[in-house]
PDB file of C-alpha atoms and ligand atoms in Angstrom:
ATOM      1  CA  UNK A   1      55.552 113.750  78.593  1.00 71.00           C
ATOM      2  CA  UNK A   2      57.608 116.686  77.280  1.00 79.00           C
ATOM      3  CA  UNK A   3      58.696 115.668  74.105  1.00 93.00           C
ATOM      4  CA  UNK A   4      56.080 113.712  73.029  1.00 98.00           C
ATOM      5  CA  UNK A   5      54.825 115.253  70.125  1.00 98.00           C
ATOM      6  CA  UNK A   6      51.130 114.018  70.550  1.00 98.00           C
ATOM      7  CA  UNK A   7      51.209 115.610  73.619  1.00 98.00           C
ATOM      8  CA  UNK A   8      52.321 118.878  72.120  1.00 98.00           C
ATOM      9  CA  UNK A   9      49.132 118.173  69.765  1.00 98.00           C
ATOM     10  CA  UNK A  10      47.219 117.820  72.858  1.00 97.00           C
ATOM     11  CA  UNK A  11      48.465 120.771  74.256  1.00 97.00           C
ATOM     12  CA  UNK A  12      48.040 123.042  70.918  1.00 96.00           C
ATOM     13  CA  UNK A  13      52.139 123.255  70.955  1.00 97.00           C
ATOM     14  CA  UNK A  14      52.019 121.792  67.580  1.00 97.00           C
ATOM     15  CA  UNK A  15      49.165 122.761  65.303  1.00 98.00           C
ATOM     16  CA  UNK A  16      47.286 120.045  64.247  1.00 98.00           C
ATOM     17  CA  UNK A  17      43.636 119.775  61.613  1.00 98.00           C
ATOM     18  CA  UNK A  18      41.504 118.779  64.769  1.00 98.00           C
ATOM     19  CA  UNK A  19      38.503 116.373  63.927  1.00 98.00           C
ATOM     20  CA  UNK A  20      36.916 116.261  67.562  1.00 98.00           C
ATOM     21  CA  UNK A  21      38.153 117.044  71.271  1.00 98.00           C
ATOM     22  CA  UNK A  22      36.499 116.448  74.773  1.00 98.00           C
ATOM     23  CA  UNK A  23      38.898 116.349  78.123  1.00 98.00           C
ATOM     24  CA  UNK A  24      39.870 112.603  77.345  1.00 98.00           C
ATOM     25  CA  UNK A  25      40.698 112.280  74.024  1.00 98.00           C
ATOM     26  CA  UNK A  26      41.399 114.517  70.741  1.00 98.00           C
ATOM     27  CA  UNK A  27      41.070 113.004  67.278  1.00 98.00           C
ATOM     28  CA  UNK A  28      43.072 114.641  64.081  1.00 98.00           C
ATOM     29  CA  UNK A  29      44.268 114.659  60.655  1.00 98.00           C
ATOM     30  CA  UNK A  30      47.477 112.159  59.625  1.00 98.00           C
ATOM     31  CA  UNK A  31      49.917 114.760  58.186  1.00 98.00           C
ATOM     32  CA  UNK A  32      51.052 111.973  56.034  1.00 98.00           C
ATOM     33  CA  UNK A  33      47.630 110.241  55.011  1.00 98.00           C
ATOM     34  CA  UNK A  34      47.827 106.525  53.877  1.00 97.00           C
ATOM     35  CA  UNK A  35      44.109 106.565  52.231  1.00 98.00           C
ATOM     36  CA  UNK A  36      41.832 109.566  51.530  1.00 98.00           C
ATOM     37  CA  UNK A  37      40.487 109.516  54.764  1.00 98.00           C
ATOM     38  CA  UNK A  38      43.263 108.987  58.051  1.00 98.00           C
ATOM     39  CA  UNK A  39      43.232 110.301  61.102  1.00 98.00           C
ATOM     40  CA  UNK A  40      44.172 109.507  64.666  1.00 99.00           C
ATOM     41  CA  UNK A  41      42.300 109.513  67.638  1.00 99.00           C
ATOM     42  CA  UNK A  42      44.348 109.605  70.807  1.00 98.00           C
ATOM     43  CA  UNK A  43      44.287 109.956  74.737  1.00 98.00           C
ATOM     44  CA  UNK A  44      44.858 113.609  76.269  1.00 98.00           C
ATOM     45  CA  UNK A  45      46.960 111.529  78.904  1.00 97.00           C
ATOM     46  CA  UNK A  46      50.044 110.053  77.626  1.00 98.00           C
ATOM     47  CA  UNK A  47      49.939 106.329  77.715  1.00 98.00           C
ATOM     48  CA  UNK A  48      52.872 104.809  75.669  1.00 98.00           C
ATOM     49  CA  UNK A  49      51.209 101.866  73.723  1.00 98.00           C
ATOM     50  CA  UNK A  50      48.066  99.351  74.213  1.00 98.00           C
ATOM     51  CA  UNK A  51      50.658  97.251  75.847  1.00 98.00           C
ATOM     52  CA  UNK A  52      50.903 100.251  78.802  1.00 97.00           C
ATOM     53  CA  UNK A  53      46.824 100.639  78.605  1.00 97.00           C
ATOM     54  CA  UNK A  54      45.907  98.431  81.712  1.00 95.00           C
ATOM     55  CA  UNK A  55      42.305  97.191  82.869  1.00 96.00           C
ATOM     56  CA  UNK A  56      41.680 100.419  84.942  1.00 96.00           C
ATOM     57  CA  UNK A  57      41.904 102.163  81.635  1.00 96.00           C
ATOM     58  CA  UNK A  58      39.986  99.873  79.456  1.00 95.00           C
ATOM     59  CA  UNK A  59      36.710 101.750  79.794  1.00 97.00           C
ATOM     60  CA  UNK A  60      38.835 104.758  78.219  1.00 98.00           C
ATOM     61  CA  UNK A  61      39.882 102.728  75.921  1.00 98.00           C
ATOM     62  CA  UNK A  62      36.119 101.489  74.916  1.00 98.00           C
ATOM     63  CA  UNK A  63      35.527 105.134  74.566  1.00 98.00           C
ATOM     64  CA  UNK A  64      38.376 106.195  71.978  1.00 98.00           C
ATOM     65  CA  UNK A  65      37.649 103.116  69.639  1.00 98.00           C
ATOM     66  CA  UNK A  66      34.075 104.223  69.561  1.00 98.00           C
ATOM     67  CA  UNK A  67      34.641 107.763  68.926  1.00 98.00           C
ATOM     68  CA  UNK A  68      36.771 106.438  66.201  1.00 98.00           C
ATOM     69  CA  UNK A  69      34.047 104.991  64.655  1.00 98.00           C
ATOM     70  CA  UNK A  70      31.551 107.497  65.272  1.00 98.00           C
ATOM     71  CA  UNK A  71      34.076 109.685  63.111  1.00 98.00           C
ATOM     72  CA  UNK A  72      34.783 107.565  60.511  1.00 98.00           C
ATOM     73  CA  UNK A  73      30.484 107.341  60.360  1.00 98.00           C
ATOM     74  CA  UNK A  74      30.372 111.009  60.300  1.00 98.00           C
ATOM     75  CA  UNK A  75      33.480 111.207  57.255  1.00 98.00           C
ATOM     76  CA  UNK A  76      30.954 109.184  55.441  1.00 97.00           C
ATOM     77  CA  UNK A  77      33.106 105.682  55.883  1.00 97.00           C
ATOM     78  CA  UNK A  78      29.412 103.860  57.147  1.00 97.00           C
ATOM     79  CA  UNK A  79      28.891 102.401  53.533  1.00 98.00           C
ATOM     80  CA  UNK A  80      31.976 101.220  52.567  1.00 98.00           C
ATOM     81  CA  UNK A  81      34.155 100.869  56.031  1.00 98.00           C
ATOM     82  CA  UNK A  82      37.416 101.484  56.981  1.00 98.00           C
ATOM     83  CA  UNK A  83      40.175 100.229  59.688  1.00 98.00           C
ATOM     84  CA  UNK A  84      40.927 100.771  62.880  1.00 98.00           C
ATOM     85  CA  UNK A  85      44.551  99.824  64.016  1.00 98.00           C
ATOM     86  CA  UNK A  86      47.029 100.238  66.568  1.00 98.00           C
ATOM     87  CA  UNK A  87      50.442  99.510  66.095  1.00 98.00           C
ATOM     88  CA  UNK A  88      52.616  98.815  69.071  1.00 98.00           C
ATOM     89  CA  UNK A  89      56.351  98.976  69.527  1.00 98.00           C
ATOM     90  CA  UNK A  90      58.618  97.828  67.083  1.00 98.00           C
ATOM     91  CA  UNK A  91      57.581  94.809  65.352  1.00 97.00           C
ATOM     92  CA  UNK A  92      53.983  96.209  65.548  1.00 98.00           C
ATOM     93  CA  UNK A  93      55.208  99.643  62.937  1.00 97.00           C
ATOM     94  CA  UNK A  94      54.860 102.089  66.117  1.00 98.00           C
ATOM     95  CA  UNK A  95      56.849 105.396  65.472  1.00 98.00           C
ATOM     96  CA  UNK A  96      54.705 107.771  68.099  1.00 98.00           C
ATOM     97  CA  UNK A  97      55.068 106.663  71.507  1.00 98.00           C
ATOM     98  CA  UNK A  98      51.653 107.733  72.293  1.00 98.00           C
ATOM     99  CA  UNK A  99      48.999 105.579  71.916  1.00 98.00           C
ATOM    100  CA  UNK A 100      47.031 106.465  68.804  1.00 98.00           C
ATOM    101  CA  UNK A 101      44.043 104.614  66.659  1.00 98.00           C
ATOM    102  CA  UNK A 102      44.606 105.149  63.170  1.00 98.00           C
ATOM    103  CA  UNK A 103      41.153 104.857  60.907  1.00 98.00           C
ATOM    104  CA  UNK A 104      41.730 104.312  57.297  1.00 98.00           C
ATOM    105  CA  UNK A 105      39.270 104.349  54.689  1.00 98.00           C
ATOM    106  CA  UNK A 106      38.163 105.807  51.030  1.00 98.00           C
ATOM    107  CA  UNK A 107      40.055 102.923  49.212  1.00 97.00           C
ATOM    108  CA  UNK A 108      40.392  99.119  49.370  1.00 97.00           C
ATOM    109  CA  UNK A 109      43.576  98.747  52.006  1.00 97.00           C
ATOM    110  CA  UNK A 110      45.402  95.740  51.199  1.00 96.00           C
ATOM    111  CA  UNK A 111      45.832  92.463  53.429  1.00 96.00           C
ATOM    112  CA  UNK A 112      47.702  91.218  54.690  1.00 94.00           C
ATOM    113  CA  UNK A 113      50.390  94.069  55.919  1.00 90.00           C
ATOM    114  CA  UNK A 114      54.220  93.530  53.884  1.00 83.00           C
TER     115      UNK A 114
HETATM  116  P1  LIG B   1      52.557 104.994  63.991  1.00 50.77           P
HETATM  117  O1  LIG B   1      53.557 104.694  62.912  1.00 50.77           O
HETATM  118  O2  LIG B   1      51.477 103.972  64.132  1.00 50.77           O
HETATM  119  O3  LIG B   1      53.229 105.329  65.296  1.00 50.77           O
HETATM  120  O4  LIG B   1      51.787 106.285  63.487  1.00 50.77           O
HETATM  121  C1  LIG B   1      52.217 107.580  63.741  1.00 50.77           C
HETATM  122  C2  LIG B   1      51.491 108.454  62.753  1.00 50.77           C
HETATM  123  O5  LIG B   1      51.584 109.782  63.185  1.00 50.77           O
HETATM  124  C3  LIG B   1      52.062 108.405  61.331  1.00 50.77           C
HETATM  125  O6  LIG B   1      51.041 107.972  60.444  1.00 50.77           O
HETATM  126  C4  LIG B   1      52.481 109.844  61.075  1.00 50.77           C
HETATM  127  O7  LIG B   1      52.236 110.236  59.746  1.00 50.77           O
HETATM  128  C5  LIG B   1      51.625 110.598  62.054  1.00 50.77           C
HETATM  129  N1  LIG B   1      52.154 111.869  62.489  1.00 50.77           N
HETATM  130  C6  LIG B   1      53.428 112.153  62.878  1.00 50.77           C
HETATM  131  N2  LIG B   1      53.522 113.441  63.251  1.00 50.77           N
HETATM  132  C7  LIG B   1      52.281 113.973  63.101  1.00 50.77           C
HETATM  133  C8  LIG B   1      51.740 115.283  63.319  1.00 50.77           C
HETATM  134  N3  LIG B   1      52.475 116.293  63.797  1.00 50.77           N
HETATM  135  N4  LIG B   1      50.418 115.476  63.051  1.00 50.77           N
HETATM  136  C9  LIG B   1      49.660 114.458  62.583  1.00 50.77           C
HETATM  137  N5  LIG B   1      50.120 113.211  62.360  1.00 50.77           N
HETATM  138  C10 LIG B   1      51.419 112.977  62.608  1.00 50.77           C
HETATM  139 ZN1  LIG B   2      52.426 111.734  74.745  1.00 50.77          ZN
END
C-alpha cells in the first residue's frame, strides 16, 4: 500500500530504530513509547488489521507473536513480563492501518484500558 506508513518502514522510506527483520516480518522502536520498553512487530505484507488476517495467514501470524516474545525475552522483559496487544479499528484504539503487535513492558501497565 502506498501510503501506508508501515510500509514505508518496511521499505526503509521512513527511517525507523529496527529491532529485528527477516522477509516476513520487521520489528521496531514506538517513536512515541508508552513504557520503557515498546516496540512493534509487524508483517512486510500489508494486511490492514487481525480482522483482515484470515486462516491461510494464521501460521504467519503464530510467527510474529512469537518473535514478539522472543524480543521482549531478549530486552530483558523474561522476569517481569510485558504485553502483547493489537488494537483493531476504531473502537479497538487502531491509528496504523497495518497490522502491528505492540509489546509493552519495564513498568506495571494499568488494567483495565480507560
Ligand atoms: P495503534 O494506535 O495501535 O495503531 O499504534 C500505532 C503506533 O504506531 C503508535 O503507538 C505510534 O506511536 C506508532 N507510530 C506511528 N508512526 C510511527 C513511526 N514512524 N515509527 C514508529 N512508530 C510509529
Ligand atoms: Zn501497510
Amino acid at each position: 500500500m502506498t501510503d501506508c506508513i508501515f510500509c514505508k518502514i518496511a521499505k526503509g522510506e521512513i527511517p525507523s530504530k529496527k529491532i529485528y527483520e527477516d522477509d516476513e516480518m520487521l520489528a521496531f522502536y514506538d517513536t512515541s513509547p508508552q513504557a520503557p520498553v515498546h516496540f512493534l512487530v509487524i508483517p512486510q505484507t500489508h494486511i490492514e488489521n487481525i480482522m483482515e488476517v484470515g486462516v491461510e495467514n494464521s501460521p504467519l501470524l503464530g510467527r510474529l507473536l512469537i518473535r514478539a516474545e522472543v524480543l521482549a525475552r531478549r530486552l530483558g522483559c523474561e522476569e517481569k513480563g510485558a504485553r502483547f496487544v493489537i488494537n483493531c479499528k476504531e473502537h479497538g484504539g487502531q491509528t496504523v492501518d497495518h497490522l502491528h503487535i505492540h509489546v509493552l513492558a519495564g513498568r506495571p501497565l494499568g488494567w483495565p484500558p480507560g
